[in-house]
Amino acid sequence: MSGAGLACVALLLTAACGLAPQPDSDGVRVRDGVAPFSDQGSLQFCIGTQRLLPSVERQGLCRADEQVPSSCLSDTDCRSPESCVCGQCMVQFCEATSDCREGLICAGRPKRCSPRCNADDECGPYGVCNGGACETACWEQSDCPTGELCLVGRCAAVGCGPDGPNCFDGETCLVQAAVGAVTGVSAVTAEEVANTSEDTRIVAFAELQTPSQPSAIVRFESVDGRRFVATIGQQILPPGGASRLSNPAVLRTPEGLYLFAELDGGASIVRALDAGGAGTAPGAFTTVATPSAWASEVHAPSAAYVNGRVVFAVAGAAGEGIAIGYLDGATFALGTAATLTPASFENPERFVGVSTLGSPDLRVEESSGGRNILRVYADAFGTALPVGIEGASLDVPTSSVVYAAAVVPDEGDALSFFIASDNPTFGRVQNFAPLEEYAPSVVQLGHTYLLYFADDVGPRVAQNPVR
């Protein structure tokens, strides 16, 4: 037999359907890829030299013709307050301060990353600290960063774009932004896909929504794991009759690279095979899973290849849970009940009031004892309790990343999941308030784990071990 119904759960290390070996006792160091994770900042998605943003006040900034942007690979290649924007050093547009490099704040009009300050004397000779951001004094254009102009003794940003407003003589509109929302990021190492550019380390598949194309899956490549460039001219559109293709996941098998995706907001899960392994030219989509008795919708597929078989996961609607099991040929039966539910992650000492569970991410890792460990990351909405501080201001429900694992048997279909005792495995706090984390996707690079996730602003990445 196969399907999700054969998987069981051990809650807080107590088996619900037969005690199975704990993954950490089988040679896996539980702190690797589990916790703690350190937030490394927002991601940058580019089409050519233009950064994709959900909305833009202006698409570009007027720059003096005498200032040509320097090439860069990271922010450290640029003089502050310039940032590396899709390979060029310039003043960066922002939505929030979390978009900016260290020492900068999102401020001004148009909103951009500017030097942070508390007093005028932190802003250089004759500079002014205005609302926590420096307004730098200038005597000539070279006193200002690329993307700002020396106007009436101050470095100022002047917005521009292909549709106006226009820059003056001696200036060029440096277009750095394009309207496009990137969601549902699923990341893998470059070794998992074919036809990657030189030095690429991470490949991400994500849904891209633009004014001209409401939904498409796009492949992005990254050298550093934070700045991703789209594979030009390669978009995977919804199959005929469908309007949206979202939450992609890819899986390398001996047959090639499978692309799984969610169709029309949870109506079904589909997959297609790219025999060439690049994930940019898949064949026809076929249906893998549809709603069942317990799952009114199907969302966010994920898959892993182990022992010559495909382990598959899919989430129901927000409070319904996650099904995990083996593909039966080309289809997946959700079974009579969810494998993991919000209640699976209840812990009276750490995580309470868990009401939703979704966005599963499967990863297989071999333990030092030679056993295959199936790791499951997901997002869950609940209240993370600060240790020893009951009723504190931090005790508010948010979405956080949770973790479970199972030892994969060499034979048979049974998967017994153990819930990590220190869930949520990743949750952030800022200004004494918890932040949101959704849709995890974990990649291992050597001894480092990168956790890709989304918050209310956009995609981000965290790292374990903390360095």
Short mmCIF file of C-alpha atoms in Angstrom, two decimals, residues 192-446:
data_model
loop_
_atom_site.label_atom_id
_atom_site.label_comp_id
_atom_site.label_asym_id
_atom_site.label_seq_id
_atom_site.Cartn_x
_atom_site.Cartn_y
_atom_site.Cartn_z
CA GLU A 192 20.16 19.52 -8.62
CA VAL A 193 19.44 21.22 -11.96
CA ALA A 194 21.08 21.35 -15.38
CA ASN A 195 22.35 24.28 -17.45
CA THR A 196 23.32 26.65 -14.66
CA SER A 197 25.66 29.59 -15.12
CA GLU A 198 29.23 29.49 -13.87
CA ASP A 199 29.61 29.98 -10.10
CA THR A 200 25.87 29.50 -9.48
CA ARG A 201 25.33 27.87 -6.07
CA ILE A 202 21.57 28.17 -5.51
CA VAL A 203 18.70 27.86 -7.99
CA ALA A 204 15.24 29.09 -6.98
CA PHE A 205 11.92 28.47 -8.66
CA ALA A 206 9.16 30.94 -7.81
CA GLU A 207 5.93 32.42 -9.05
CA LEU A 208 6.33 35.79 -10.75
CA GLN A 209 3.31 38.05 -11.11
CA THR A 210 3.63 41.13 -13.33
CA PRO A 211 1.10 43.51 -14.91
CA SER A 212 1.63 41.85 -18.30
CA GLN A 213 1.76 38.24 -17.04
CA PRO A 214 -0.44 37.56 -13.98
CA SER A 215 1.18 34.20 -13.19
CA ALA A 216 4.26 32.29 -14.34
CA ILE A 217 6.94 30.07 -12.81
CA VAL A 218 10.44 31.48 -13.31
CA ARG A 219 13.87 30.00 -12.59
CA PHE A 220 16.39 32.24 -10.83
CA GLU A 221 20.10 31.66 -10.17
CA SER A 222 22.31 32.98 -7.38
CA VAL A 223 26.00 32.99 -6.55
CA ASP A 224 25.68 34.18 -2.94
CA GLY A 225 22.23 32.85 -2.03
CA ARG A 226 20.72 36.33 -1.64
CA ARG A 227 20.75 37.94 -5.09
CA PHE A 228 18.93 35.98 -7.78
CA VAL A 229 18.87 36.62 -11.52
CA ALA A 230 16.10 35.27 -13.73
CA THR A 231 16.89 32.86 -16.53
CA ILE A 232 16.02 35.15 -19.42
CA GLY A 233 13.18 34.11 -21.70
CA GLN A 234 12.16 31.08 -19.66
CA GLN A 235 8.69 31.31 -18.11
CA ILE A 236 6.39 28.39 -17.36
CA LEU A 237 2.78 29.44 -17.84
CA PRO A 238 -0.38 27.90 -16.37
CA PRO A 239 -1.70 25.02 -18.48
CA GLY A 240 -4.67 25.64 -20.74
CA GLY A 241 -7.81 26.75 -18.93
CA ALA A 242 -5.99 27.60 -15.68
CA SER A 243 -5.27 31.12 -14.49
CA ARG A 244 -2.59 30.59 -11.85
CA LEU A 245 0.43 28.33 -11.34
CA SER A 246 2.03 28.87 -7.92
CA ASN A 247 4.11 27.42 -5.08
CA PRO A 248 6.51 25.42 -7.28
CA ALA A 249 8.76 22.61 -6.09
CA VAL A 250 11.32 20.69 -8.13
CA LEU A 251 12.68 17.19 -7.66
CA ARG A 252 15.59 15.52 -9.42
CA THR A 253 15.04 11.84 -10.27
CA PRO A 254 16.70 9.43 -12.73
CA GLU A 255 13.98 10.39 -15.23
CA GLY A 256 14.85 14.08 -15.10
CA LEU A 257 13.64 17.10 -13.15
CA TYR A 258 10.01 17.10 -12.05
CA LEU A 259 8.24 20.41 -11.50
CA PHE A 260 5.33 20.30 -9.06
CA ALA A 261 2.99 23.27 -8.61
CA GLU A 262 -0.32 24.37 -7.18
CA LEU A 263 -3.05 25.14 -9.69
CA ASP A 264 -5.65 27.89 -9.34
CA GLY A 265 -5.28 28.59 -5.64
CA GLY A 266 -5.65 25.05 -4.33
CA ALA A 267 -7.88 23.39 -6.92
CA SER A 268 -5.28 20.70 -7.65
CA ILE A 269 -1.58 19.84 -7.63
CA VAL A 270 0.07 19.19 -10.99
CA ARG A 271 3.49 18.08 -12.17
CA ALA A 272 5.49 18.02 -15.39
CA LEU A 273 8.80 16.39 -16.33
CA ASP A 274 11.76 18.17 -17.87
CA ALA A 275 13.89 15.29 -19.12
CA GLY A 276 16.78 17.69 -19.74
CA GLY A 277 16.92 18.52 -16.04
CA ALA A 278 16.87 22.32 -16.32
CA GLY A 279 13.31 22.86 -15.15
CA THR A 280 12.65 25.47 -17.82
CA ALA A 281 11.07 23.32 -20.55
CA PRO A 282 8.78 20.79 -18.88
CA GLY A 283 6.34 18.65 -20.81
CA ALA A 284 2.60 18.54 -20.30
CA PHE A 285 1.23 18.96 -16.79
CA THR A 286 -0.71 16.08 -15.24
CA THR A 287 -2.76 16.08 -12.04
CA VAL A 288 -1.08 14.58 -8.97
CA ALA A 289 -3.51 15.41 -6.15
CA THR A 290 -6.97 16.88 -5.65
CA PRO A 291 -9.01 17.79 -2.56
CA SER A 292 -10.26 14.90 -0.41
CA ALA A 293 -12.69 14.26 2.42
CA TRP A 294 -10.48 16.01 4.98
CA ALA A 295 -8.75 18.53 2.67
CA SER A 296 -11.06 21.05 1.05
CA GLU A 297 -8.10 22.45 -0.91
CA VAL A 298 -4.58 21.30 -1.83
CA HIS A 299 -1.64 23.67 -1.52
CA ALA A 300 2.16 24.00 -1.59
CA PRO A 301 3.49 20.64 -2.84
CA SER A 302 6.92 19.34 -1.88
CA ALA A 303 8.75 16.13 -2.79
CA ALA A 304 11.90 14.19 -1.94
CA TYR A 305 13.56 11.21 -3.62
CA VAL A 306 14.69 8.40 -1.34
CA ASN A 307 15.31 4.67 -1.81
CA GLY A 308 14.22 4.94 -5.43
CA ARG A 309 10.81 6.38 -4.53
CA VAL A 310 9.16 9.79 -4.33
CA VAL A 311 7.97 10.98 -0.92
CA PHE A 312 5.34 13.66 -1.38
CA ALA A 313 3.74 16.29 0.86
CA VAL A 314 0.80 18.61 0.31
CA ALA A 315 -1.11 20.95 2.61
CA GLY A 316 -4.85 21.28 2.94
CA ALA A 317 -6.59 24.56 3.73
CA ALA A 318 -5.15 26.65 6.56
CA GLY A 319 -6.32 24.59 9.54
CA GLU A 320 -6.59 21.16 7.92
CA GLY A 321 -3.01 19.92 8.10
CA ILE A 322 -0.43 18.25 5.86
CA ALA A 323 -0.46 14.85 4.14
CA ILE A 324 2.86 13.02 3.66
CA GLY A 325 3.38 9.70 1.92
CA TYR A 326 4.65 8.00 -1.23
CA LEU A 327 3.52 8.71 -4.75
CA ASP A 328 1.54 5.83 -6.21
CA GLY A 329 2.86 6.04 -9.75
CA ALA A 330 1.91 9.51 -10.95
CA THR A 331 -0.75 10.28 -8.33
CA PHE A 332 -1.01 10.84 -4.59
CA ALA A 333 -3.89 9.76 -2.35
CA LEU A 334 -4.36 12.08 0.61
CA GLY A 335 -5.82 9.30 2.72
CA THR A 336 -8.55 9.59 5.33
CA ALA A 337 -6.73 12.02 7.63
CA ALA A 338 -3.82 14.44 7.65
CA THR A 339 -0.40 13.14 8.67
CA LEU A 340 0.46 16.31 10.59
CA THR A 341 -2.10 18.75 11.97
CA PRO A 342 -1.82 22.04 13.87
CA ALA A 343 -2.41 20.08 17.08
CA SER A 344 0.70 17.99 16.32
CA PHE A 345 2.86 21.01 17.16
CA GLU A 346 1.14 22.05 20.40
CA ASN A 347 3.62 22.28 23.27
CA PRO A 348 2.35 23.81 26.53
CA GLU A 349 5.83 25.07 27.37
CA ARG A 350 6.87 26.48 24.00
CA PHE A 351 4.13 26.80 21.36
CA VAL A 352 0.40 27.03 22.07
CA GLY A 353 -2.84 27.87 20.30
CA VAL A 354 -1.56 26.45 17.02
CA SER A 355 -4.40 26.94 14.55
CA THR A 356 -2.88 26.61 11.07
CA LEU A 357 -0.22 24.46 9.42
CA GLY A 358 0.94 24.67 5.83
CA SER A 359 3.69 25.10 3.22
CA PRO A 360 5.57 21.82 3.83
CA ASP A 361 9.17 21.52 2.67
CA LEU A 362 10.74 18.05 2.50
CA ARG A 363 14.46 17.37 2.68
CA VAL A 364 16.29 14.02 2.96
CA GLU A 365 19.59 13.75 4.79
CA GLU A 366 21.73 10.71 5.52
CA SER A 367 22.71 10.29 9.14
CA SER A 368 26.18 9.25 10.29
CA GLY A 369 24.66 5.84 10.96
CA GLY A 370 23.68 5.51 7.31
CA ARG A 371 19.93 5.97 7.81
CA ASN A 372 17.87 8.33 5.67
CA ILE A 373 16.17 11.09 7.67
CA LEU A 374 13.14 12.81 6.15
CA ARG A 375 12.98 16.38 7.41
CA VAL A 376 9.76 18.38 7.25
CA TYR A 377 9.71 22.15 7.64
CA ALA A 378 6.38 24.02 7.60
CA ASP A 379 4.75 27.23 8.75
CA ALA A 380 2.35 27.23 11.69
CA PHE A 381 0.30 29.98 13.30
CA GLY A 382 0.42 30.00 17.09
CA THR A 383 1.87 31.69 20.15
CA ALA A 384 5.54 31.08 20.91
CA LEU A 385 6.04 31.41 24.65
CA PRO A 386 9.15 33.29 25.82
CA VAL A 387 10.98 31.00 28.20
CA GLY A 388 9.98 31.86 31.77
CA ILE A 389 7.95 34.95 30.80
CA GLU A 390 4.28 34.03 30.71
CA GLY A 391 1.85 36.74 29.74
CA ALA A 392 4.58 39.01 28.34
CA SER A 393 4.05 41.31 25.38
CA LEU A 394 5.71 38.69 23.18
CA ASP A 395 2.83 36.28 23.81
CA VAL A 396 0.90 37.07 20.64
CA PRO A 397 0.11 34.60 17.84
CA THR A 398 2.18 34.77 14.67
CA SER A 399 3.24 32.48 11.86
CA SER A 400 6.56 30.73 12.54
CA VAL A 401 8.60 27.88 11.05
CA VAL A 402 8.20 24.45 12.67
CA TYR A 403 10.09 21.20 12.20
CA ALA A 404 9.49 17.44 12.33
CA ALA A 405 11.48 14.41 11.16
CA ALA A 406 11.14 10.71 10.42
CA VAL A 407 13.55 7.84 9.87
CA VAL A 408 12.85 6.40 6.41
CA PRO A 409 12.68 2.60 6.60
CA ASP A 410 14.65 0.61 4.05
CA GLU A 411 11.50 -1.38 3.32
CA GLY A 412 7.82 -0.58 3.69
CA ASP A 413 5.83 2.63 3.61
CA ALA A 414 5.55 3.52 7.30
CA LEU A 415 6.80 6.98 8.29
CA SER A 416 6.73 7.83 12.01
CA PHE A 417 7.25 11.54 12.57
CA PHE A 418 8.82 13.10 15.62
CA ILE A 419 8.03 16.71 16.49
CA ALA A 420 11.00 18.82 17.57
CA SER A 421 10.65 19.73 21.25
CA ASP A 422 11.95 23.27 20.70
CA ASN A 423 9.46 24.40 18.06
CA PRO A 424 9.06 26.87 16.56
CA THR A 425 12.46 26.18 15.08
CA PHE A 426 12.62 29.71 13.65
CA GLY A 427 10.86 32.86 14.83
CA ARG A 428 12.06 36.45 14.90
CA VAL A 429 11.49 39.27 17.36
CA GLN A 430 11.90 42.98 16.63
CA ASN A 431 11.16 45.86 19.00
CA PHE A 432 9.77 43.37 21.54
CA ALA A 433 7.22 42.04 19.04
CA PRO A 434 7.28 38.72 17.17
CA LEU A 435 7.48 38.81 13.38
CA GLU A 436 5.86 36.61 10.76
CA GLU A 437 7.56 33.78 8.83
CA TYR A 438 5.87 31.82 6.05
CA ALA A 439 6.63 29.23 3.36
CA PRO A 440 10.02 27.74 4.38
CA SER A 441 12.45 26.21 1.90
CA VAL A 442 15.72 24.78 3.24
CA VAL A 443 18.95 24.16 1.33
CA GLN A 444 22.14 22.59 2.67
CA LEU A 445 25.48 23.94 1.45
CA GLY A 446 28.24 21.92 3.09
#
